[in-house]
Amino acid sequence: MEITLQAAVLHLLDTHADQPVLADRPMEAQEETARYLTAHLQRAFCSEEARDCRFDEQSPLPGLLENAEDNFVEVTRQIANRWFELLQQWPAIPAADVLFALATVDGVPCLAALKLNYKAAWLHVSEQGTGVENRLVRQPSALPGASGKADEAFFAALDGSICRVIEKKYDIDGRRSAYLCRHLVGAVSGYSPKEKLEVVRAAAVEVNQQFYGSLGMDEPAVNAALLENFCEEKDAEPPTAEQICEALYGDVPHAREAFTRILEEKDVSPAEPVTILPAAVRRMGNQKLKAFSGVEVKVPVEVYKDPSAIEFIKNEDGTTSLLIKNILV
């Protein structure tokens, strides 16, 4: 995935003030600034929390996108004003600076917005009077560093073909809910890669419990199967739900049917790609086991079913003991 930054503008949505501070012209992005902005755009677009969405019929954004290239700053000012109104309406949403960018994502022209929530940071200041005094000052509105990430974001293709949103839940009208997709972008939200993978894994565990009881694949075995079949080639196309079904239940027709039915009930079609990002690979690589005493053990999934490495012993009281073999001291 390649992102090329074309223009950027920064608007300040500080709810301690009565009005947002909106820029009248784009930023002059020097080389170091451009690297900072591009890194944040790439991190947001590739986030496992980013959801692919579709605009609803009432969304004002597609109409604005038509003029985004010719009237970039004015279009972003309109969106920022609406965003500021939402922050004032729901005080639990943190104040922030919002970076808007015109960029191409794999050659597709997009309007992107990154909400950079303020972070507290400490700075030094020097004062000279009768002598030099160096002091520490707490800065409450610092922005995320180069390795940080945007708390909320959206990417919208200028032709309406792409709509991707990262949103958080806040206390809104007495309940914790997200607002960005529905109230600002005007889109119907889909699954993020993280959520879709969890739906697939949960469906596999449910099929196992339904048809095999304790003899089929449990969660670690599902993880191992996914890692073995679909995570070896770094740049490979993501598998579809149907390919995952075939890998897990290729020779068991009734299990395949149940797996597909469960996914369709969750609005995941067989042809839909299921992206397994590096963060998910790291999570699935180890199974955490925790005893009543609080002792935790992480077991790599590749040895989870290896009887020469570990053994699960069923106790009469219904609990399970773990025997770890071949320990080197």
mmCIF file of N, CA, C and O in Angstrom, residues 248-324:
data_model
loop_
_atom_site.group_PDB
_atom_site.id
_atom_site.type_symbol
_atom_site.label_atom_id
_atom_site.label_comp_id
_atom_site.label_asym_id
_atom_site.label_seq_id
_atom_site.Cartn_x
_atom_site.Cartn_y
_atom_site.Cartn_z
ATOM 1 N N LEU A 248 -10.306 -25.330 7.045
ATOM 2 C CA LEU A 248 -10.686 -25.875 8.354
ATOM 3 C C LEU A 248 -11.558 -27.115 8.238
ATOM 4 O O LEU A 248 -11.414 -28.068 9.013
ATOM 5 N N TYR A 249 -12.486 -27.137 7.262
ATOM 6 C CA TYR A 249 -13.502 -28.189 7.205
ATOM 7 C C TYR A 249 -13.658 -28.756 5.794
ATOM 8 O O TYR A 249 -14.761 -29.125 5.392
ATOM 9 N N GLY A 250 -12.562 -28.812 5.053
ATOM 10 C CA GLY A 250 -12.641 -29.232 3.662
ATOM 11 C C GLY A 250 -13.264 -30.584 3.445
ATOM 12 O O GLY A 250 -13.949 -30.808 2.441
ATOM 13 N N ASP A 251 -13.076 -31.529 4.368
ATOM 14 C CA ASP A 251 -13.582 -32.886 4.172
ATOM 15 C C ASP A 251 -14.797 -33.196 5.044
ATOM 16 O O ASP A 251 -15.165 -34.350 5.210
ATOM 17 N N VAL A 252 -15.419 -32.129 5.613
ATOM 18 C CA VAL A 252 -16.581 -32.335 6.488
ATOM 19 C C VAL A 252 -17.722 -31.433 6.007
ATOM 20 O O VAL A 252 -17.848 -30.289 6.449
ATOM 21 N N PRO A 253 -18.568 -31.914 5.074
ATOM 22 C CA PRO A 253 -19.592 -31.063 4.455
ATOM 23 C C PRO A 253 -20.528 -30.388 5.454
ATOM 24 O O PRO A 253 -20.845 -29.203 5.311
ATOM 25 N N HIS A 254 -20.991 -31.124 6.464
ATOM 26 C CA HIS A 254 -21.956 -30.530 7.390
ATOM 27 C C HIS A 254 -21.317 -29.417 8.215
ATOM 28 O O HIS A 254 -21.956 -28.427 8.563
ATOM 29 N N ALA A 255 -20.019 -29.550 8.524
ATOM 30 C CA ALA A 255 -19.320 -28.494 9.259
ATOM 31 C C ALA A 255 -19.115 -27.272 8.366
ATOM 32 O O ALA A 255 -19.240 -26.134 8.817
ATOM 33 N N ARG A 256 -18.808 -27.511 7.080
ATOM 34 C CA ARG A 256 -18.662 -26.396 6.139
ATOM 35 C C ARG A 256 -19.960 -25.605 6.046
ATOM 36 O O ARG A 256 -19.965 -24.375 6.042
ATOM 37 N N GLU A 257 -21.070 -26.319 5.926
ATOM 38 C CA GLU A 257 -22.360 -25.653 5.815
ATOM 39 C C GLU A 257 -22.678 -24.828 7.062
ATOM 40 O O GLU A 257 -23.165 -23.693 6.974
ATOM 41 N N ALA A 258 -22.389 -25.384 8.229
ATOM 42 C CA ALA A 258 -22.661 -24.675 9.478
ATOM 43 C C ALA A 258 -21.777 -23.436 9.608
ATOM 44 O O ALA A 258 -22.239 -22.363 10.016
ATOM 45 N N PHE A 259 -20.516 -23.586 9.239
ATOM 46 C CA PHE A 259 -19.565 -22.468 9.307
ATOM 47 C C PHE A 259 -20.028 -21.327 8.395
ATOM 48 O O PHE A 259 -20.074 -20.156 8.803
ATOM 49 N N THR A 260 -20.396 -21.653 7.165
ATOM 50 C CA THR A 260 -20.857 -20.644 6.212
ATOM 51 C C THR A 260 -22.141 -19.978 6.694
ATOM 52 O O THR A 260 -22.302 -18.753 6.578
ATOM 53 N N ARG A 261 -23.050 -20.771 7.263
ATOM 54 C CA ARG A 261 -24.316 -20.216 7.739
ATOM 55 C C ARG A 261 -24.083 -19.231 8.885
ATOM 56 O O ARG A 261 -24.683 -18.153 8.924
ATOM 57 N N ILE A 262 -23.204 -19.582 9.801
ATOM 58 C CA ILE A 262 -22.921 -18.697 10.937
ATOM 59 C C ILE A 262 -22.335 -17.377 10.446
ATOM 60 O O ILE A 262 -22.715 -16.303 10.919
ATOM 61 N N LEU A 263 -21.408 -17.456 9.485
ATOM 62 C CA LEU A 263 -20.814 -16.232 8.965
ATOM 63 C C LEU A 263 -21.841 -15.366 8.253
ATOM 64 O O LEU A 263 -21.851 -14.141 8.400
ATOM 65 N N GLU A 264 -22.708 -15.987 7.473
ATOM 66 C CA GLU A 264 -23.730 -15.212 6.757
ATOM 67 C C GLU A 264 -24.697 -14.550 7.728
ATOM 68 O O GLU A 264 -25.191 -13.448 7.468
ATOM 69 N N GLU A 265 -24.967 -15.198 8.857
ATOM 70 C CA GLU A 265 -25.807 -14.585 9.877
ATOM 71 C C GLU A 265 -25.136 -13.354 10.473
ATOM 72 O O GLU A 265 -25.816 -12.456 10.974
ATOM 73 N N LYS A 266 -23.800 -13.317 10.407
ATOM 74 C CA LYS A 266 -23.025 -12.171 10.892
ATOM 75 C C LYS A 266 -22.670 -11.210 9.758
ATOM 76 O O LYS A 266 -21.820 -10.329 9.929
ATOM 77 N N ASP A 267 -23.307 -11.367 8.603
ATOM 78 C CA ASP A 267 -23.095 -10.496 7.436
ATOM 79 C C ASP A 267 -21.685 -10.591 6.879
ATOM 80 O O ASP A 267 -21.115 -9.599 6.410
ATOM 81 N N VAL A 268 -21.096 -11.789 6.921
ATOM 82 C CA VAL A 268 -19.807 -12.043 6.272
ATOM 83 C C VAL A 268 -20.064 -13.061 5.166
ATOM 84 O O VAL A 268 -20.381 -14.217 5.443
ATOM 85 N N SER A 269 -19.929 -12.638 3.912
ATOM 86 C CA SER A 269 -20.208 -13.521 2.787
ATOM 87 C C SER A 269 -19.010 -14.423 2.512
ATOM 88 O O SER A 269 -17.873 -14.092 2.857
ATOM 89 N N PRO A 270 -19.229 -15.597 1.871
ATOM 90 C CA PRO A 270 -18.118 -16.523 1.588
ATOM 91 C C PRO A 270 -17.011 -15.901 0.748
ATOM 92 O O PRO A 270 -15.838 -16.244 0.921
ATOM 93 N N ALA A 271 -17.359 -14.986 -0.155
ATOM 94 C CA ALA A 271 -16.351 -14.400 -1.043
ATOM 95 C C ALA A 271 -15.610 -13.221 -0.414
ATOM 96 O O ALA A 271 -14.690 -12.668 -1.019
ATOM 97 N N GLU A 272 -15.972 -12.859 0.807
ATOM 98 C CA GLU A 272 -15.396 -11.670 1.436
ATOM 99 C C GLU A 272 -13.982 -11.957 1.937
ATOM 100 O O GLU A 272 -13.739 -12.975 2.594
ATOM 101 N N PRO A 273 -13.018 -11.069 1.648
ATOM 102 C CA PRO A 273 -11.650 -11.281 2.147
ATOM 103 C C PRO A 273 -11.578 -11.080 3.654
ATOM 104 O O PRO A 273 -12.267 -10.225 4.216
ATOM 105 N N VAL A 274 -10.747 -11.877 4.303
ATOM 106 C CA VAL A 274 -10.527 -11.782 5.747
ATOM 107 C C VAL A 274 -9.044 -11.466 5.943
ATOM 108 O O VAL A 274 -8.191 -12.349 5.854
ATOM 109 N N THR A 275 -8.745 -10.202 6.192
ATOM 110 C CA THR A 275 -7.358 -9.763 6.306
ATOM 111 C C THR A 275 -6.790 -10.166 7.661
ATOM 112 O O THR A 275 -7.402 -9.909 8.703
ATOM 113 N N ILE A 276 -5.622 -10.780 7.645
ATOM 114 C CA ILE A 276 -4.940 -11.171 8.878
ATOM 115 C C ILE A 276 -3.675 -10.326 8.974
ATOM 116 O O ILE A 276 -2.654 -10.615 8.346
ATOM 117 N N LEU A 277 -3.755 -9.243 9.739
ATOM 118 C CA LEU A 277 -2.665 -8.278 9.834
ATOM 119 C C LEU A 277 -1.610 -8.749 10.837
ATOM 120 O O LEU A 277 -1.863 -9.641 11.668
ATOM 121 N N PRO A 278 -0.395 -8.160 10.783
ATOM 122 C CA PRO A 278 0.689 -8.592 11.693
ATOM 123 C C PRO A 278 0.304 -8.586 13.170
ATOM 124 O O PRO A 278 0.719 -9.467 13.926
ATOM 125 N N ALA A 279 -0.487 -7.593 13.594
ATOM 126 C CA ALA A 279 -0.895 -7.555 15.003
ATOM 127 C C ALA A 279 -1.720 -8.788 15.364
ATOM 128 O O ALA A 279 -1.588 -9.346 16.461
ATOM 129 N N ALA A 280 -2.581 -9.231 14.439
ATOM 130 C CA ALA A 280 -3.391 -10.434 14.685
ATOM 131 C C ALA A 280 -2.517 -11.677 14.706
ATOM 132 O O ALA A 280 -2.747 -12.597 15.504
ATOM 133 N N VAL A 281 -1.513 -11.724 13.848
ATOM 134 C CA VAL A 281 -0.592 -12.868 13.833
ATOM 135 C C VAL A 281 0.116 -12.982 15.178
ATOM 136 O O VAL A 281 0.259 -14.078 15.733
ATOM 137 N N ARG A 282 0.534 -11.835 15.726
ATOM 138 C CA ARG A 282 1.203 -11.863 17.036
ATOM 139 C C ARG A 282 0.257 -12.356 18.126
ATOM 140 O O ARG A 282 0.659 -13.117 19.013
ATOM 141 N N ARG A 283 -1.016 -11.893 18.068
ATOM 142 C CA ARG A 283 -1.968 -12.333 19.088
ATOM 143 C C ARG A 283 -2.246 -13.827 18.995
ATOM 144 O O ARG A 283 -2.354 -14.519 20.003
ATOM 145 N N MET A 284 -2.383 -14.322 17.770
ATOM 146 C CA MET A 284 -2.736 -15.727 17.591
ATOM 147 C C MET A 284 -1.554 -16.666 17.818
ATOM 148 O O MET A 284 -1.739 -17.865 17.944
ATOM 149 N N GLY A 285 -0.348 -16.106 17.845
ATOM 150 C CA GLY A 285 0.834 -16.958 17.961
ATOM 151 C C GLY A 285 0.996 -17.613 19.305
ATOM 152 O O GLY A 285 1.748 -18.588 19.436
ATOM 153 N N ASN A 286 0.325 -17.096 20.332
ATOM 154 C CA ASN A 286 0.436 -17.664 21.673
ATOM 155 C C ASN A 286 -0.946 -17.799 22.294
ATOM 156 O O ASN A 286 -1.813 -16.928 22.106
ATOM 157 N N GLN A 287 -1.150 -18.888 23.029
ATOM 158 C CA GLN A 287 -2.385 -19.093 23.771
ATOM 159 C C GLN A 287 -2.079 -18.866 25.251
ATOM 160 O O GLN A 287 -1.186 -19.494 25.820
ATOM 161 N N LYS A 288 -2.816 -17.925 25.863
ATOM 162 C CA LYS A 288 -2.589 -17.626 27.275
ATOM 163 C C LYS A 288 -3.460 -18.532 28.144
ATOM 164 O O LYS A 288 -4.678 -18.613 27.965
ATOM 165 N N LEU A 289 -2.838 -19.217 29.086
ATOM 166 C CA LEU A 289 -3.538 -20.077 30.048
ATOM 167 C C LEU A 289 -3.337 -19.501 31.442
ATOM 168 O O LEU A 289 -2.218 -19.112 31.804
ATOM 169 N N LYS A 290 -4.403 -19.444 32.223
ATOM 170 C CA LYS A 290 -4.323 -18.827 33.544
ATOM 171 C C LYS A 290 -4.925 -19.756 34.596
ATOM 172 O O LYS A 290 -6.047 -20.254 34.440
ATOM 173 N N ALA A 291 -4.166 -19.995 35.666
ATOM 174 C CA ALA A 291 -4.624 -20.843 36.763
ATOM 175 C C ALA A 291 -5.404 -20.002 37.772
ATOM 176 O O ALA A 291 -5.311 -18.769 37.788
ATOM 177 N N PHE A 292 -6.165 -20.693 38.654
ATOM 178 C CA PHE A 292 -6.907 -19.988 39.692
ATOM 179 C C PHE A 292 -5.974 -19.206 40.604
ATOM 180 O O PHE A 292 -6.343 -18.187 41.178
ATOM 181 N N SER A 293 -4.754 -19.668 40.744
ATOM 182 C CA SER A 293 -3.783 -19.017 41.619
ATOM 183 C C SER A 293 -3.254 -17.711 41.028
ATOM 184 O O SER A 293 -2.572 -16.944 41.712
ATOM 185 N N GLY A 294 -3.546 -17.463 39.765
ATOM 186 C CA GLY A 294 -3.053 -16.257 39.120
ATOM 187 C C GLY A 294 -1.857 -16.491 38.217
ATOM 188 O O GLY A 294 -1.444 -15.599 37.480
ATOM 189 N N VAL A 295 -1.298 -17.686 38.244
ATOM 190 C CA VAL A 295 -0.159 -18.011 37.398
ATOM 191 C C VAL A 295 -0.612 -18.053 35.931
ATOM 192 O O VAL A 295 -1.635 -18.661 35.605
ATOM 193 N N GLU A 296 0.132 -17.379 35.061
ATOM 194 C CA GLU A 296 -0.194 -17.360 33.636
ATOM 195 C C GLU A 296 0.926 -18.004 32.837
ATOM 196 O O GLU A 296 2.097 -17.820 33.134
ATOM 197 N N VAL A 297 0.538 -18.769 31.828
ATOM 198 C CA VAL A 297 1.495 -19.424 30.934
ATOM 199 C C VAL A 297 1.085 -19.117 29.502
ATOM 200 O O VAL A 297 -0.088 -19.235 29.144
ATOM 201 N N LYS A 298 2.054 -18.693 28.676
ATOM 202 C CA LYS A 298 1.810 -18.494 27.255
ATOM 203 C C LYS A 298 2.380 -19.675 26.490
ATOM 204 O O LYS A 298 3.575 -19.960 26.594
ATOM 205 N N VAL A 299 1.513 -20.338 25.734
ATOM 206 C CA VAL A 299 1.921 -21.522 24.990
ATOM 207 C C VAL A 299 1.886 -21.206 23.501
ATOM 208 O O VAL A 299 0.828 -20.851 22.975
ATOM 209 N N PRO A 300 3.006 -21.313 22.784
ATOM 210 C CA PRO A 300 2.979 -21.112 21.332
ATOM 211 C C PRO A 300 2.023 -22.097 20.683
ATOM 212 O O PRO A 300 1.995 -23.281 21.041
ATOM 213 N N VAL A 301 1.235 -21.626 19.720
ATOM 214 C CA VAL A 301 0.213 -22.486 19.137
ATOM 215 C C VAL A 301 0.813 -23.684 18.408
ATOM 216 O O VAL A 301 0.176 -24.741 18.307
ATOM 217 N N GLU A 302 2.063 -23.560 17.932
ATOM 218 C CA GLU A 302 2.630 -24.687 17.194
ATOM 219 C C GLU A 302 2.962 -25.874 18.092
ATOM 220 O O GLU A 302 3.134 -26.991 17.618
ATOM 221 N N VAL A 303 3.067 -25.636 19.427
ATOM 222 C CA VAL A 303 3.338 -26.751 20.331
ATOM 223 C C VAL A 303 2.107 -27.115 21.162
ATOM 224 O O VAL A 303 2.153 -28.030 21.975
ATOM 225 N N TYR A 304 0.999 -26.398 20.940
ATOM 226 C CA TYR A 304 -0.196 -26.608 21.756
ATOM 227 C C TYR A 304 -0.714 -28.032 21.631
ATOM 228 O O TYR A 304 -1.208 -28.612 22.604
ATOM 229 N N LYS A 305 -0.612 -28.623 20.443
ATOM 230 C CA LYS A 305 -1.109 -29.980 20.225
ATOM 231 C C LYS A 305 0.028 -31.002 20.151
ATOM 232 O O LYS A 305 -0.190 -32.135 19.710
ATOM 233 N N ASP A 306 1.208 -30.610 20.566
ATOM 234 C CA ASP A 306 2.358 -31.516 20.521
ATOM 235 C C ASP A 306 2.474 -32.253 21.859
ATOM 236 O O ASP A 306 2.893 -31.671 22.861
ATOM 237 N N PRO A 307 2.104 -33.520 21.936
ATOM 238 C CA PRO A 307 2.122 -34.238 23.218
ATOM 239 C C PRO A 307 3.517 -34.425 23.784
ATOM 240 O O PRO A 307 3.674 -34.704 24.974
ATOM 241 N N SER A 308 4.545 -34.272 22.950
ATOM 242 C CA SER A 308 5.907 -34.387 23.469
ATOM 243 C C SER A 308 6.360 -33.109 24.167
ATOM 244 O O SER A 308 7.389 -33.091 24.842
ATOM 245 N N ALA A 309 5.587 -32.016 23.993
ATOM 246 C CA ALA A 309 5.950 -30.738 24.601
ATOM 247 C C ALA A 309 5.082 -30.410 25.809
ATOM 248 O O ALA A 309 5.585 -30.002 26.857
ATOM 249 N N ILE A 310 3.760 -30.587 25.675
ATOM 250 C CA ILE A 310 2.851 -30.322 26.784
ATOM 251 C C ILE A 310 1.744 -31.364 26.785
ATOM 252 O O ILE A 310 1.485 -32.014 25.771
ATOM 253 N N GLU A 311 1.127 -31.520 27.935
ATOM 254 C CA GLU A 311 0.019 -32.477 28.053
ATOM 255 C C GLU A 311 -1.049 -31.885 28.961
ATOM 256 O O GLU A 311 -0.745 -31.338 30.029
ATOM 257 N N PHE A 312 -2.308 -31.965 28.506
ATOM 258 C CA PHE A 312 -3.435 -31.513 29.310
ATOM 259 C C PHE A 312 -4.045 -32.720 30.004
ATOM 260 O O PHE A 312 -4.391 -33.714 29.364
ATOM 261 N N ILE A 313 -4.191 -32.635 31.310
ATOM 262 C CA ILE A 313 -4.693 -33.746 32.113
ATOM 263 C C ILE A 313 -6.029 -33.339 32.730
ATOM 264 O O ILE A 313 -6.113 -32.351 33.469
ATOM 265 N N LYS A 314 -7.078 -34.080 32.404
ATOM 266 C CA LYS A 314 -8.400 -33.802 32.946
ATOM 267 C C LYS A 314 -8.501 -34.329 34.370
ATOM 268 O O LYS A 314 -8.227 -35.511 34.636
ATOM 269 N N ASN A 315 -8.857 -33.472 35.304
ATOM 270 C CA ASN A 315 -8.995 -33.854 36.700
ATOM 271 C C ASN A 315 -10.440 -34.252 37.013
ATOM 272 O O ASN A 315 -11.368 -33.874 36.294
ATOM 273 N N GLU A 316 -10.617 -35.001 38.078
ATOM 274 C CA GLU A 316 -11.945 -35.492 38.445
ATOM 275 C C GLU A 316 -12.893 -34.357 38.822
ATOM 276 O O GLU A 316 -14.107 -34.487 38.703
ATOM 277 N N ASP A 317 -12.343 -33.234 39.310
ATOM 278 C CA ASP A 317 -13.198 -32.120 39.721
ATOM 279 C C ASP A 317 -13.591 -31.219 38.554
ATOM 280 O O ASP A 317 -14.212 -30.174 38.742
ATOM 281 N N GLY A 318 -13.235 -31.618 37.343
ATOM 282 C CA GLY A 318 -13.609 -30.836 36.165
ATOM 283 C C GLY A 318 -12.561 -29.841 35.709
ATOM 284 O O GLY A 318 -12.700 -29.246 34.632
ATOM 285 N N THR A 319 -11.519 -29.646 36.501
ATOM 286 C CA THR A 319 -10.453 -28.737 36.098
ATOM 287 C C THR A 319 -9.445 -29.468 35.218
ATOM 288 O O THR A 319 -9.510 -30.697 35.055
ATOM 289 N N THR A 320 -8.519 -28.723 34.648
ATOM 290 C CA THR A 320 -7.494 -29.285 33.788
ATOM 291 C C THR A 320 -6.119 -28.894 34.312
ATOM 292 O O THR A 320 -5.886 -27.721 34.661
ATOM 293 N N SER A 321 -5.218 -29.850 34.371
ATOM 294 C CA SER A 321 -3.838 -29.575 34.755
ATOM 295 C C SER A 321 -2.968 -29.574 33.510
ATOM 296 O O SER A 321 -3.225 -30.289 32.543
ATOM 297 N N LEU A 322 -1.915 -28.779 33.548
ATOM 298 C CA LEU A 322 -0.998 -28.660 32.430
ATOM 299 C C LEU A 322 0.361 -29.234 32.825
ATOM 300 O O LEU A 322 0.964 -28.796 33.799
ATOM 301 N N LEU A 323 0.814 -30.217 32.051
ATOM 302 C CA LEU A 323 2.132 -30.798 32.271
ATOM 303 C C LEU A 323 3.061 -30.294 31.169
ATOM 304 O O LEU A 323 2.845 -30.556 29.992
ATOM 305 N N ILE A 324 4.075 -29.553 31.565
ATOM 306 C CA ILE A 324 5.056 -29.026 30.609
ATOM 307 C C ILE A 324 6.276 -29.931 30.629
ATOM 308 O O ILE A 324 6.887 -30.160 31.692
#
